[in-house]
Amino acid sequence: MGFLGKKVDGDAPARSTRARGQAAEERALAHLAAAGLALVERNYRTPGRGGGEIDLVMREPGGTLVFVEVRSRAAAGFGGAAASIGAGKRRRIIFAARHYLLRWPAPPPCRFDAVLIEGSRVQWLQGAFDAG
């Protein structure tokens, strides 16, 4: 606290948001691991500005690579967590996935999933969207 008890640390909201996002990713990862998926990579980002990010890259026992978007909301109001994955967000995730797959000589089957966290509820949407 600064002079007259005013908040001085302008970075606190960003850290708080980041911490909530990391906690949501941890919950999603635990949920997917319990279902038999294995973590391949976390927070994959394309180089440069304006690219995309993939929260979790997982692999199913059968070999399918799963690109996972994790969305968290305190409650289901205003469309909930699913409504926050708009066309622009999907486009950036697909861009990042294509970039990620460039390192594979023969890419495996892939899928785009979403893990939605609303309060205490965790919902896994397999095949939430596609790259087509």
PDB file of N, CA and C in Angstrom, residues 52-53 69 82-98 112 128-131:
ATOM      1  N   GLY A  52      -0.347 -17.450 -32.405  1.00  0.00           N
ATOM      2  CA  GLY A  52      -1.311 -18.116 -31.549  1.00  0.00           C
ATOM      3  C   GLY A  52      -0.642 -18.855 -30.419  1.00  0.00           C
ATOM      4  N   GLU A  53      -1.472 -19.376 -29.528  1.00  0.00           N
ATOM      5  CA  GLU A  53      -0.990 -20.163 -28.403  1.00  0.00           C
ATOM      6  C   GLU A  53      -1.917 -21.351 -28.208  1.00  0.00           C
ATOM      7  N   GLU A  69      -7.739 -26.099 -25.775  1.00  0.00           N
ATOM      8  CA  GLU A  69      -7.950 -24.725 -25.307  1.00  0.00           C
ATOM      9  C   GLU A  69      -8.669 -24.806 -23.963  1.00  0.00           C
ATOM     10  N   ALA A  82     -17.560 -21.439 -22.947  1.00  0.00           N
ATOM     11  CA  ALA A  82     -17.582 -21.842 -24.359  1.00  0.00           C
ATOM     12  C   ALA A  82     -17.762 -20.643 -25.280  1.00  0.00           C
ATOM     13  N   ALA A  83     -18.551 -19.680 -24.875  1.00  0.00           N
ATOM     14  CA  ALA A  83     -18.819 -18.514 -25.709  1.00  0.00           C
ATOM     15  C   ALA A  83     -17.579 -17.649 -25.903  1.00  0.00           C
ATOM     16  N   SER A  84     -16.571 -17.837 -25.055  1.00  0.00           N
ATOM     17  CA  SER A  84     -15.368 -17.013 -25.164  1.00  0.00           C
ATOM     18  C   SER A  84     -14.379 -17.545 -26.199  1.00  0.00           C
ATOM     19  N   ILE A  85     -14.708 -18.659 -26.853  1.00  0.00           N
ATOM     20  CA  ILE A  85     -13.837 -19.194 -27.909  1.00  0.00           C
ATOM     21  C   ILE A  85     -14.456 -18.794 -29.248  1.00  0.00           C
ATOM     22  N   GLY A  86     -14.225 -17.558 -29.621  1.00  0.00           N
ATOM     23  CA  GLY A  86     -14.796 -17.021 -30.852  1.00  0.00           C
ATOM     24  C   GLY A  86     -13.998 -17.413 -32.080  1.00  0.00           C
ATOM     25  N   ALA A  87     -14.437 -16.928 -33.233  1.00  0.00           N
ATOM     26  CA  ALA A  87     -13.798 -17.270 -34.509  1.00  0.00           C
ATOM     27  C   ALA A  87     -12.333 -16.833 -34.542  1.00  0.00           C
ATOM     28  N   GLY A  88     -12.036 -15.660 -34.032  1.00  0.00           N
ATOM     29  CA  GLY A  88     -10.654 -15.179 -34.017  1.00  0.00           C
ATOM     30  C   GLY A  88      -9.754 -16.056 -33.163  1.00  0.00           C
ATOM     31  N   LYS A  89     -10.256 -16.454 -32.007  1.00  0.00           N
ATOM     32  CA  LYS A  89      -9.488 -17.318 -31.109  1.00  0.00           C
ATOM     33  C   LYS A  89      -9.244 -18.677 -31.774  1.00  0.00           C
ATOM     34  N   ARG A  90     -10.274 -19.232 -32.372  1.00  0.00           N
ATOM     35  CA  ARG A  90     -10.127 -20.518 -33.067  1.00  0.00           C
ATOM     36  C   ARG A  90      -9.091 -20.412 -34.192  1.00  0.00           C
ATOM     37  N   ARG A  91      -9.130 -19.316 -34.937  1.00  0.00           N
ATOM     38  CA  ARG A  91      -8.189 -19.098 -36.034  1.00  0.00           C
ATOM     39  C   ARG A  91      -6.739 -19.073 -35.524  1.00  0.00           C
ATOM     40  N   ARG A  92      -6.510 -18.398 -34.391  1.00  0.00           N
ATOM     41  CA  ARG A  92      -5.151 -18.332 -33.818  1.00  0.00           C
ATOM     42  C   ARG A  92      -4.693 -19.694 -33.301  1.00  0.00           C
ATOM     43  N   ILE A  93      -5.603 -20.472 -32.723  1.00  0.00           N
ATOM     44  CA  ILE A  93      -5.259 -21.812 -32.239  1.00  0.00           C
ATOM     45  C   ILE A  93      -4.896 -22.710 -33.422  1.00  0.00           C
ATOM     46  N   ILE A  94      -5.678 -22.659 -34.482  1.00  0.00           N
ATOM     47  CA  ILE A  94      -5.411 -23.468 -35.682  1.00  0.00           C
ATOM     48  C   ILE A  94      -4.077 -23.061 -36.295  1.00  0.00           C
ATOM     49  N   PHE A  95      -3.804 -21.764 -36.358  1.00  0.00           N
ATOM     50  CA  PHE A  95      -2.517 -21.273 -36.869  1.00  0.00           C
ATOM     51  C   PHE A  95      -1.369 -21.848 -36.046  1.00  0.00           C
ATOM     52  N   ALA A  96      -1.493 -21.799 -34.719  1.00  0.00           N
ATOM     53  CA  ALA A  96      -0.444 -22.318 -33.831  1.00  0.00           C
ATOM     54  C   ALA A  96      -0.282 -23.828 -34.010  1.00  0.00           C
ATOM     55  N   ALA A  97      -1.386 -24.549 -34.169  1.00  0.00           N
ATOM     56  CA  ALA A  97      -1.313 -26.003 -34.363  1.00  0.00           C
ATOM     57  C   ALA A  97      -0.601 -26.337 -35.664  1.00  0.00           C
ATOM     58  N   ARG A  98      -0.904 -25.612 -36.718  1.00  0.00           N
ATOM     59  CA  ARG A  98      -0.227 -25.855 -37.998  1.00  0.00           C
ATOM     60  C   ARG A  98       1.267 -25.587 -37.861  1.00  0.00           C
ATOM     61  N   PHE A 112      -9.047 -30.846 -32.112  1.00  0.00           N
ATOM     62  CA  PHE A 112      -9.111 -29.643 -31.291  1.00  0.00           C
ATOM     63  C   PHE A 112     -10.193 -29.817 -30.230  1.00  0.00           C
ATOM     64  N   ALA A 128     -14.156 -29.930 -30.311  1.00  0.00           N
ATOM     65  CA  ALA A 128     -14.893 -28.675 -30.109  1.00  0.00           C
ATOM     66  C   ALA A 128     -14.993 -27.844 -31.379  1.00  0.00           C
ATOM     67  N   PHE A 129     -13.967 -27.929 -32.224  1.00  0.00           N
ATOM     68  CA  PHE A 129     -13.987 -27.263 -33.524  1.00  0.00           C
ATOM     69  C   PHE A 129     -12.969 -27.964 -34.410  1.00  0.00           C
ATOM     70  N   ASP A 130     -12.981 -27.647 -35.719  1.00  0.00           N
ATOM     71  CA  ASP A 130     -12.010 -28.265 -36.604  1.00  0.00           C
ATOM     72  C   ASP A 130     -11.316 -27.210 -37.451  1.00  0.00           C
ATOM     73  N   ALA A 131     -10.256 -27.623 -38.114  1.00  0.00           N
ATOM     74  CA  ALA A 131      -9.436 -26.685 -38.884  1.00  0.00           C
ATOM     75  C   ALA A 131      -9.996 -26.428 -40.265  1.00  0.00           C
TER      76      ALA A 131
END
